[in-house]
């Protein structure tokens, strides 16, 4: 926080029941790269939300590395602009269905949404989930077709696709009458028709004020819904949410109403903030309709209500989608443990996971029979993979067990989570992709030509069938496929998915792999490591060409006395080792194996390292 100035809010006039005219709360729904960040930057420039010194070099809603790498937005961020005397709060929505819990909570904050769509790519499946939730919640949409300046822009077709999508998602008649703006976010211009003259983005903001209703305010004692948690280095934990009823002052004592029947805890609001531009500014008070961040309330969790202690009335809790996949997170007890990462103890891992579960309602963490392992459940394999990647970047070391699908008994039928998988790829790879999907129990649906030789395939597939599939599809299509999945509900168990049929090649000792040993082992299977790489007993160094497991010596040196073999050394031809991504490794391992993840490396190992104990 760089700002110290305190804003005085509108005097807390007796709040009548009705809608506020001085505030709008909106969310932006956009597929990654369709231009959300650029648009928000342009709105900041237009409204002067940034001081001149605040160059927009670091883009405002920009995501961290990991989000870029995986092509998703993970955290919702809040910002605001002031336009024509109205505060427009802009809330970012997470782009992926695995963050379903986050999506629904974010939508509680707003009364309308901007659906931002690339004029060439059209609506992509990732936005489908969020849009469906927004339409179900009765939010008012405005459609923005961005990148109208692209040479391959096809705005009319894209509008038709958006229209079909709305119908498909069950939009109401009113929602179907969405206003449309065509923008070039980079240039900061907009039009009301695809070919019409350009003006600034002001007409879009006028439309927001006109179309999206101000927040409804109820008269009465305080009710604030905690929607998300954040952290500030100066004041500590912050709870961000929306006031639905009444007013809130800095210094006020509030009752924290939790989901269970536990006694309400009273706590004091030590600081109160609103977003202004990209900053948080302290304010003295807030009233119904405002989105604020509150410091000082320690015992609050997402979904809780902060209420007037004399009128402890809770708001309805937000339903969160249940986890679908679980995975064991264990301490790294391999011989290489602690060399690479700073956090290796079970205490550190437990703290980190507990923190994650507190922020991220879609994640559940359970203790197991051993203090060295935790069971972590989440909405989909991608969410768990993202958590592992984040922890690696924070210098954690972990060992991960094979992901398990969480089944349910629905009316006596064993059922499993299903996903709608959408693959956008060049036509010539359809055959290869179909071959990957079949054994994973995927059912091909719609195939839609996209022009320029690309097609969009829709596949219904069990959640467990997705593990490792993304990387496989990228390999098969030489990186040209765009893959998205959306949770689609539960279906009866789809039958066994054949796991790898081959056994593992396991190192029987510690040391370094030699080219000589690798050459000798190549006919036995496919190796995961190259010459010079460190190995330990129980480490999996390759996939055996047969179903059985084989203990091998990959550190063998050729005998120095054998001159003929020595000269032969120069002609050794080694196949490049197979390097697996985290997702591929998690898919590949069997129940008795683990993936060792450190900040710099993935290794595969047996759960039991000692060859004699494994036998
Ligand atoms: P986000 O992932 O949705 O936040 O997308 P960004 O705002 O980061 O934009 C992705 C890319 O599209 C960037 O390279 C932008 O410069 C570019 N971009 C954004 N808006 C426009 C536009 O209207 N026209 C063109 N040609 N490029 C744009």
XYZ file of C-alpha atoms and ligand atoms in Angstrom:
643
model
C 0.000 0.000 0.000
C 1.575 3.222 -1.087
C -1.392 5.461 -0.452
C -1.865 6.992 2.986
C -4.666 9.366 2.230
C -7.995 8.512 3.822
C -11.075 8.952 1.717
C -14.246 9.959 3.380
C -17.099 8.010 1.931
C -20.514 9.442 1.245
C -22.016 10.373 4.602
C -23.849 7.319 5.846
C -27.299 8.620 5.084
C -30.114 6.346 6.248
C -29.883 3.626 3.596
C -33.246 3.223 1.948
C -34.073 -0.138 0.478
C -33.430 0.056 -3.247
C -30.491 0.343 -5.583
C -27.504 2.614 -5.317
C -26.847 5.033 -8.123
C -23.235 5.790 -7.202
C -21.809 2.259 -7.486
C -21.682 -0.531 -10.076
C -20.163 -3.924 -9.376
C -19.115 -5.910 -12.439
C -17.015 -8.963 -13.244
C -15.025 -9.520 -16.417
C -15.268 -12.936 -17.989
C -12.646 -13.596 -20.615
C -10.581 -16.381 -22.014
C -6.892 -15.919 -21.350
C -5.235 -13.637 -23.930
C -8.492 -12.244 -25.237
C -7.401 -8.899 -23.799
C -8.828 -8.494 -20.303
C -5.685 -6.921 -18.882
C -5.318 -4.595 -21.838
C -8.942 -3.491 -21.584
C -8.730 -2.758 -17.870
C -5.499 -0.817 -18.440
C -7.259 1.229 -21.108
C -10.169 1.947 -18.746
C -7.677 3.107 -16.141
C -6.094 5.462 -18.627
C -9.447 6.797 -19.734
C -10.654 7.517 -16.216
C -7.327 8.658 -14.834
C -7.307 5.915 -12.226
C -3.551 5.793 -12.458
C -1.438 8.696 -11.325
C 0.865 9.897 -14.112
C 3.837 8.357 -12.298
C 2.211 4.956 -12.389
C 3.301 3.829 -15.790
C 1.295 0.899 -16.973
C 4.428 -1.085 -17.485
C 3.346 -3.772 -15.111
C -0.061 -4.582 -16.382
C -2.721 -4.256 -13.828
C -4.559 -7.522 -13.598
C -1.609 -9.436 -14.832
C -1.129 -12.919 -13.640
C 1.911 -14.638 -12.230
C 4.270 -16.852 -14.238
C 2.403 -19.972 -13.467
C -0.875 -18.565 -14.704
C 0.837 -17.580 -17.943
C 2.478 -20.942 -18.317
C -0.729 -22.874 -17.791
C -2.841 -20.348 -19.622
C -5.271 -19.712 -16.810
C -6.117 -17.032 -14.317
C -5.984 -18.381 -10.817
C -6.826 -15.565 -8.470
C -9.555 -13.004 -8.667
C -8.326 -9.455 -8.176
C -10.391 -6.367 -7.467
C -9.916 -2.937 -8.969
C -12.110 0.087 -9.547
C -12.520 3.128 -11.760
C -14.544 6.256 -11.165
C -16.558 7.402 -14.132
C -19.188 10.155 -14.225
C -19.177 10.226 -10.450
C -19.900 6.488 -10.195
C -17.502 3.984 -8.685
C -17.293 0.959 -10.952
C -15.782 -1.984 -9.102
C -14.232 -4.437 -11.526
C -13.701 -7.982 -10.332
C -11.594 -10.483 -12.203
C -12.953 -14.006 -12.541
C -10.847 -17.132 -12.556
C -10.833 -18.590 -16.015
C -10.897 -22.272 -15.244
C -13.630 -24.540 -14.065
C -11.280 -26.285 -11.675
C -11.542 -23.110 -9.680
C -15.299 -23.451 -9.609
C -15.586 -22.522 -5.977
C -13.801 -19.272 -6.611
C -16.015 -18.449 -9.583
C -19.254 -18.732 -7.692
C -17.989 -16.684 -4.814
C -16.674 -13.964 -7.091
C -20.023 -13.711 -8.824
C -21.683 -12.992 -5.467
C -19.911 -9.651 -5.513
C -21.397 -8.321 -8.730
C -24.624 -7.411 -10.509
C -23.373 -7.643 -14.071
C -20.663 -9.127 -16.263
C -18.614 -8.037 -19.245
C -18.058 -11.029 -21.483
C -14.923 -10.239 -23.432
C -14.382 -12.310 -26.593
C -11.583 -12.241 -29.163
C -12.968 -11.154 -32.556
C -11.073 -13.901 -34.302
C -11.061 -16.840 -31.883
C -14.639 -16.488 -30.748
C -15.938 -17.792 -27.426
C -13.780 -20.606 -26.076
C -14.928 -23.310 -23.684
C -13.082 -21.949 -20.686
C -15.442 -19.011 -20.412
C -18.451 -21.287 -20.751
C -18.425 -22.435 -17.160
C -18.143 -18.951 -15.692
C -20.711 -17.548 -18.091
C -23.150 -20.315 -17.236
C -22.790 -19.518 -13.547
C -23.246 -15.805 -14.248
C -26.394 -16.371 -16.291
C -27.791 -18.759 -13.690
C -27.190 -16.108 -11.056
C -29.325 -13.725 -13.130
C -26.486 -11.280 -13.755
C -26.836 -8.726 -16.538
C -24.364 -9.267 -19.415
C -22.639 -6.870 -21.801
C -20.659 -8.451 -24.642
C -17.371 -6.937 -25.749
C -15.820 -8.207 -28.976
C -12.160 -7.273 -28.689
C -9.251 -7.167 -31.135
C -11.546 -5.865 -33.843
C -8.404 -4.574 -35.566
C -7.015 -8.049 -36.216
C -6.755 -8.909 -39.880
C -8.514 -12.209 -39.221
C -11.280 -10.642 -37.128
C -14.696 -12.115 -37.935
C -16.955 -10.117 -35.615
C -20.320 -11.023 -37.174
C -19.659 -14.752 -36.911
C -18.338 -14.359 -33.398
C -21.495 -12.539 -32.323
C -23.542 -15.435 -33.737
C -21.401 -17.867 -31.751
C -21.888 -15.820 -28.594
C -25.610 -15.782 -29.221
C -25.679 -19.582 -29.666
C -23.636 -19.972 -26.514
C -26.086 -17.858 -24.516
C -28.994 -19.943 -25.799
C -27.106 -23.121 -25.067
C -26.473 -22.003 -21.505
C -30.125 -21.188 -20.945
C -29.932 -17.386 -20.916
C -33.212 -15.594 -20.211
C -34.883 -13.487 -22.919
C -33.643 -10.396 -21.207
C -30.081 -11.696 -20.991
C -30.238 -12.508 -24.728
C -30.730 -8.848 -25.477
C -27.173 -8.117 -24.441
C -25.607 -4.916 -25.746
C -22.511 -5.439 -27.905
C -19.389 -3.287 -28.136
C -16.528 -3.828 -30.530
C -13.194 -2.764 -29.135
C -9.554 -2.377 -29.860
C -8.383 -2.492 -26.263
C -4.806 -1.803 -27.261
C -5.756 1.476 -28.908
C -8.455 2.217 -26.320
C -11.245 2.521 -28.885
C -14.756 1.118 -29.225
C -17.581 0.942 -31.757
C -21.214 -0.032 -31.539
C -21.243 -1.806 -34.903
C -18.600 -4.065 -36.365
C -17.681 -1.629 -39.117
C -18.835 1.610 -37.522
C -16.698 4.601 -36.621
C -14.351 4.394 -33.641
C -14.761 6.381 -30.469
C -13.095 6.134 -27.078
C -14.092 3.495 -24.528
C -16.395 6.014 -22.832
C -19.535 4.653 -24.571
C -18.752 1.257 -23.042
C -18.639 2.769 -19.565
C -21.871 4.683 -20.302
C -23.394 1.337 -21.215
C -22.220 -0.157 -17.920
C -23.927 2.663 -16.015
C -27.080 2.336 -18.114
C -27.467 -1.433 -18.305
C -25.972 -2.857 -15.166
C -28.056 -2.098 -12.116
C -26.516 -0.544 -9.050
C -26.184 -2.862 -6.064
C -29.354 -3.545 -4.174
C -29.197 -2.353 -0.605
C -31.304 -3.542 2.233
C -32.052 -1.423 5.251
C -31.146 -2.859 8.628
C -28.294 -4.145 10.724
C -24.941 -5.081 9.168
C -24.562 -8.115 6.923
C -21.270 -8.624 5.102
C -20.427 -11.750 3.086
C -16.796 -12.900 3.197
C -15.954 -13.888 -0.368
C -12.207 -14.114 -0.485
C -9.131 -13.764 1.708
C -6.000 -11.807 1.059
C -2.842 -10.810 2.851
C -1.267 -7.410 3.462
C 2.255 -7.160 4.850
C 1.302 -4.314 7.174
C -2.054 -5.335 8.575
C -2.043 -9.085 7.980
C -5.036 -11.095 6.951
C -7.719 -9.297 4.970
C -11.198 -10.490 4.239
C -12.774 -9.169 1.067
C -16.480 -9.204 0.414
C -19.639 -7.288 -0.128
C -21.895 -5.458 2.293
C -25.409 -6.598 1.619
C -27.135 -4.715 4.412
C -26.386 -1.853 6.753
C -23.138 -0.016 7.304
C -19.665 -0.719 8.570
C -17.269 1.647 10.328
C -13.597 1.317 11.075
C -13.300 0.264 14.716
C -16.712 -1.386 14.769
C -17.164 -4.694 16.576
C -18.776 -7.379 14.433
C -19.971 -10.930 15.028
C -18.392 -13.621 12.831
C -21.110 -16.143 11.925
C -19.631 -19.420 10.799
C -21.278 -22.191 8.853
C -21.572 -24.577 11.782
C -23.620 -23.939 14.894
C -20.641 -22.655 16.833
C -21.026 -19.544 18.944
C -20.501 -16.280 17.040
C -17.070 -14.761 17.688
C -16.885 -11.012 18.201
C -14.042 -9.189 16.535
C -13.029 -5.599 15.808
C -12.567 -4.067 12.361
C -9.158 -2.412 12.636
C -8.954 -1.203 9.037
C -11.344 -0.853 6.173
C -10.274 -0.478 2.521
C -11.766 0.122 -0.887
C -10.121 -0.425 -4.241
C -9.175 2.690 -6.147
C -7.477 1.897 -9.394
C -5.082 -0.876 -8.504
C -4.565 0.361 -4.969
C -6.306 -0.258 -1.694
C -7.174 2.950 0.060
C -8.254 3.149 3.694
C -11.786 4.425 4.269
C -13.648 5.260 7.462
C -16.908 3.603 6.578
C -18.756 1.647 3.932
C -22.348 0.831 3.249
C -24.496 -1.793 1.610
C -23.426 -2.335 -1.994
C -19.749 -1.626 -1.379
C -16.989 -4.157 -1.950
C -14.450 -3.711 0.840
C -11.429 -5.345 2.401
C -11.406 -5.616 6.186
C -8.434 -6.114 8.500
C -8.549 -7.254 12.110
C -10.913 -10.210 11.809
C -8.781 -13.283 12.396
C -11.311 -16.044 12.809
C -13.198 -15.438 9.574
C -13.430 -17.901 6.723
C -14.734 -17.700 3.220
C -18.511 -17.948 3.202
C -18.921 -16.549 6.741
C -21.119 -13.556 7.474
C -19.965 -10.564 9.521
C -23.034 -9.224 11.283
C -24.190 -6.795 13.899
C -23.596 -8.576 17.251
C -27.113 -7.577 18.348
C -28.643 -9.040 15.182
C -26.517 -12.072 14.308
C -28.296 -13.018 11.067
C -26.211 -15.017 8.577
C -26.447 -14.654 4.804
C -27.009 -17.881 2.836
C -23.741 -19.774 2.430
C -22.301 -20.184 -1.032
C -22.488 -23.749 -2.290
C -19.110 -24.990 -3.333
C -18.601 -27.769 -5.835
C -17.191 -30.895 -4.285
C -13.658 -32.081 -5.022
C -13.288 -34.743 -7.718
C -9.657 -35.858 -7.475
C -7.440 -36.530 -4.482
C -3.734 -37.119 -4.173
C -1.234 -37.865 -1.427
C 1.303 -35.152 -0.620
C 4.179 -36.735 1.341
C 7.441 -35.520 2.697
C 10.388 -36.183 0.413
C 12.275 -38.997 2.145
C 14.399 -39.907 -0.860
C 18.188 -39.912 -0.338
C 18.378 -36.651 -2.297
C 15.923 -34.930 0.053
C 16.711 -31.390 1.152
C 19.380 -30.733 -1.433
C 17.240 -28.649 -3.624
C 14.379 -27.174 -1.653
C 14.247 -25.229 1.578
C 10.992 -26.669 2.949
C 10.997 -30.400 3.462
C 9.498 -31.129 6.873
C 6.022 -32.433 7.439
C 5.338 -29.432 9.686
C 6.130 -26.984 6.878
C 4.086 -28.931 4.360
C 1.155 -29.159 6.725
C 1.274 -25.393 7.389
C 1.377 -24.644 3.691
C -1.494 -26.967 2.838
C -3.596 -25.623 5.696
C -3.004 -22.117 4.413
C -4.059 -23.213 0.939
C -7.264 -24.785 2.195
C -8.084 -21.599 4.101
C -7.840 -19.455 0.951
C -9.056 -21.939 -1.529
C -12.383 -23.497 -0.678
C -12.190 -26.012 -3.502
C -9.166 -27.650 -1.796
C -9.574 -30.034 1.154
C -6.695 -31.331 3.220
C -6.907 -34.411 5.453
C -4.391 -36.027 7.775
C -3.548 -39.661 7.144
C -2.443 -42.446 9.451
C 1.119 -41.171 9.171
C 2.265 -37.627 10.015
C 4.424 -37.743 6.884
C 1.533 -37.745 4.422
C -1.568 -35.648 3.706
C -4.527 -36.378 1.503
C -5.295 -33.341 -0.659
C -8.523 -33.202 -2.647
C -9.369 -30.643 -5.300
C -11.527 -29.854 -8.291
C -9.647 -31.686 -10.995
C -6.107 -32.740 -11.763
C -5.181 -29.299 -13.051
C -5.903 -27.642 -9.738
C -3.735 -30.122 -7.846
C -0.954 -29.823 -10.406
C -1.064 -26.043 -10.047
C -0.752 -26.391 -6.277
C 2.296 -28.638 -6.653
C 3.886 -26.261 -9.162
C 3.265 -23.330 -6.846
C 4.841 -25.145 -3.909
C 7.888 -26.073 -5.990
C 8.338 -22.428 -6.828
C 8.147 -21.613 -3.135
C 11.044 -24.040 -2.570
C 9.127 -27.032 -1.252
C 10.072 -30.633 -1.844
C 7.330 -33.251 -1.977
C 6.591 -36.824 -2.903
C 3.255 -37.324 -4.647
C 1.115 -40.402 -4.871
C -0.996 -41.427 -7.813
C -4.104 -39.203 -8.185
C -7.349 -40.961 -7.296
C -10.795 -40.100 -8.520
C -13.413 -39.461 -5.838
C -16.476 -41.497 -6.657
C -19.975 -41.075 -5.317
C -22.882 -43.305 -4.690
C -25.811 -41.745 -6.552
C -29.055 -43.679 -5.960
C -27.110 -46.853 -5.401
C -25.012 -46.444 -8.558
C -21.259 -45.950 -8.321
C -20.689 -42.672 -10.174
C -17.682 -40.640 -11.199
C -16.985 -37.026 -12.227
C -17.035 -36.290 -15.960
C -15.538 -33.438 -17.931
C -16.341 -31.818 -21.230
C -13.022 -31.708 -23.027
C -12.674 -29.349 -25.969
C -9.692 -29.697 -28.271
C -8.934 -27.168 -30.948
C -6.444 -28.688 -33.398
C -5.299 -29.052 -37.010
C -7.471 -31.537 -38.868
C -4.653 -33.939 -39.709
C -4.192 -34.870 -36.045
C -7.774 -36.005 -35.418
C -6.864 -39.655 -35.911
C -4.007 -39.601 -33.416
C -6.083 -37.744 -30.870
C -8.972 -40.179 -31.225
C -6.544 -42.977 -30.411
C -5.512 -41.302 -27.168
C -9.035 -40.589 -26.103
C -10.603 -43.970 -26.774
C -8.644 -45.946 -24.148
C -9.344 -43.196 -21.606
C -13.078 -43.761 -22.037
C -13.608 -40.478 -23.833
C -16.647 -40.238 -26.124
C -16.327 -38.042 -29.172
C -19.122 -35.543 -29.653
C -19.350 -32.513 -31.915
C -16.646 -31.891 -34.516
C -16.788 -28.371 -35.803
C -14.635 -26.953 -38.606
C -12.962 -23.726 -37.543
C -11.578 -22.653 -40.898
C -7.929 -22.658 -42.004
C -7.677 -26.403 -41.541
C -8.482 -26.457 -37.832
C -11.336 -28.230 -36.087
C -12.830 -28.148 -32.613
C -13.572 -31.524 -31.058
C -15.846 -32.034 -28.080
C -15.243 -35.092 -25.943
C -16.989 -36.323 -22.819
C -14.445 -38.028 -20.621
C -14.072 -39.171 -17.008
C -12.037 -36.722 -14.878
C -9.490 -39.470 -14.198
C -9.021 -39.907 -17.976
C -7.634 -36.378 -18.150
C -4.598 -37.104 -16.017
C -1.603 -36.857 -18.332
C -3.805 -36.367 -21.384
C -2.992 -32.693 -21.881
C 0.723 -33.359 -22.335
C 0.008 -36.341 -24.550
C -2.221 -34.303 -26.843
C 0.364 -31.569 -27.084
C 2.968 -34.112 -28.056
C 0.767 -35.773 -30.650
C -0.120 -32.497 -32.288
C 3.399 -31.028 -31.964
C 2.153 -28.348 -29.630
C -0.613 -27.139 -31.917
C -3.627 -28.312 -29.901
C -5.459 -26.031 -27.499
C -7.045 -28.120 -24.774
C -9.700 -27.131 -22.232
C -11.894 -29.058 -19.895
C -14.960 -28.234 -17.872
C -16.575 -30.264 -15.123
C -19.831 -31.623 -16.493
C -21.390 -33.581 -13.660
C -21.526 -37.207 -12.549
C -22.108 -40.364 -14.575
C -22.076 -44.056 -13.732
C -18.554 -45.521 -13.491
C -17.180 -45.784 -17.039
C -15.111 -48.936 -16.468
C -11.412 -49.540 -16.016
C -8.999 -47.319 -17.863
C -6.005 -49.428 -18.736
C -2.981 -48.148 -16.949
C 0.515 -48.743 -18.299
C 1.008 -52.426 -18.872
C 4.788 -52.379 -18.581
C 6.867 -52.654 -15.449
C 9.497 -50.255 -14.200
C 13.271 -50.372 -14.571
C 14.555 -49.625 -11.073
C 18.046 -48.643 -10.038
C 19.474 -51.166 -7.554
C 22.106 -48.779 -6.137
C 23.147 -45.178 -5.712
C 25.611 -43.498 -8.051
C 25.713 -41.842 -11.417
C 24.312 -43.293 -14.627
C 26.964 -44.148 -17.210
C 26.626 -44.096 -20.981
C 27.993 -47.614 -20.992
C 25.278 -48.932 -18.662
C 22.571 -47.028 -20.506
C 23.655 -48.507 -23.795
C 23.459 -51.971 -22.295
C 19.973 -51.335 -20.894
C 18.437 -49.696 -23.951
C 17.174 -52.979 -25.415
C 15.330 -53.630 -22.111
C 13.068 -50.620 -22.337
C 12.875 -46.850 -22.532
C 15.095 -44.854 -20.175
C 14.150 -41.684 -18.301
C 17.655 -40.500 -17.493
C 20.838 -39.717 -19.355
C 24.532 -40.294 -18.619
C 25.896 -38.494 -15.553
C 22.515 -38.170 -13.825
C 22.435 -39.111 -10.187
C 20.391 -42.147 -9.153
C 19.560 -43.860 -5.889
C 18.387 -47.304 -4.909
C 14.679 -47.598 -5.642
C 14.622 -44.796 -8.194
C 12.724 -45.640 -11.369
C 15.044 -44.979 -14.284
C 12.930 -46.284 -17.132
C 9.991 -48.276 -18.404
C 10.642 -51.967 -18.889
C 9.587 -53.414 -22.241
C 7.789 -56.183 -20.301
C 5.124 -56.233 -17.597
C 7.535 -57.207 -14.828
C 9.688 -54.922 -12.717
C 13.436 -55.165 -13.190
C 16.209 -54.044 -10.821
C 19.194 -52.869 -12.812
C 22.641 -51.394 -12.357
C 22.760 -48.172 -14.331
C 26.063 -47.044 -12.810
C 28.152 -49.859 -14.316
C 31.536 -48.779 -15.678
C 33.213 -50.605 -18.485
C 36.380 -52.430 -17.513
C 39.354 -50.192 -18.168
C 41.525 -53.117 -19.321
C 39.287 -53.910 -22.228
C 40.835 -51.795 -24.963
C 38.438 -52.822 -27.685
C 35.422 -51.770 -25.648
C 37.148 -48.495 -24.816
C 37.558 -47.546 -28.436
C 33.993 -48.542 -29.041
C 32.966 -45.896 -26.489
C 33.142 -43.163 -29.100
C 30.528 -44.834 -31.199
C 27.950 -45.306 -28.423
C 24.561 -44.302 -29.701
C 22.233 -43.322 -26.893
C 18.564 -42.662 -27.489
C 17.516 -39.407 -25.798
C 15.893 -40.128 -22.429
C 12.143 -39.701 -22.081
C 11.483 -36.616 -19.970
C 8.084 -36.409 -18.363
C 6.103 -33.403 -17.195
C 4.499 -33.502 -13.752
C 1.157 -34.522 -15.245
C 2.737 -37.266 -17.328
C 4.688 -38.602 -14.376
C 1.564 -38.636 -12.201
C -0.267 -40.552 -14.874
C 2.565 -42.990 -15.425
C 3.191 -44.089 -11.835
C 1.554 -47.101 -10.222
C 0.154 -47.307 -6.675
C 3.506 -48.413 -5.268
C 5.374 -45.523 -6.841
C 5.744 -41.798 -6.108
C 6.735 -38.692 -8.007
C 9.486 -36.778 -6.243
C 9.037 -33.070 -6.946
C 11.681 -30.523 -5.987
C 12.161 -26.968 -7.216
C 14.317 -28.137 -10.105
C 13.556 -31.769 -10.879
C 10.961 -34.556 -11.041
C 12.019 -38.101 -10.328
C 9.975 -41.256 -10.159
C 10.687 -43.717 -7.359
C 9.314 -46.790 -5.646
C 7.495 -46.091 -2.384
C 9.761 -48.686 -0.791
C 13.296 -47.920 -1.894
C 15.181 -50.986 -0.709
C 15.186 -53.728 -3.340
C 15.280 -56.474 -0.745
C 12.363 -55.009 1.249
C 10.317 -54.610 -1.913
C 10.631 -58.272 -2.795
P -5.588 -11.337 -20.952
O -4.861 -12.626 -20.820
O -7.030 -11.540 -21.273
O -5.383 -10.383 -19.810
O -5.012 -10.662 -22.294
P -3.995 -9.469 -22.457
O -4.653 -8.186 -22.106
O -2.734 -9.832 -21.803
O -3.838 -9.465 -24.047
C -3.263 -10.547 -24.728
C -2.570 -10.054 -25.985
O -3.513 -9.487 -26.879
C -1.561 -8.971 -25.695
O -0.457 -9.176 -26.540
C -2.288 -7.688 -26.086
O -1.411 -6.670 -26.497
C -3.140 -8.165 -27.222
N -4.366 -7.365 -27.371
C -5.230 -7.004 -26.403
N -6.232 -6.281 -26.918
C -5.994 -6.182 -28.252
C -6.686 -5.570 -29.345
O -7.752 -4.985 -29.203
N -6.132 -5.710 -30.576
C -4.980 -6.395 -30.774
N -4.511 -6.478 -32.032
N -4.305 -6.982 -29.785
C -4.796 -6.875 -28.539
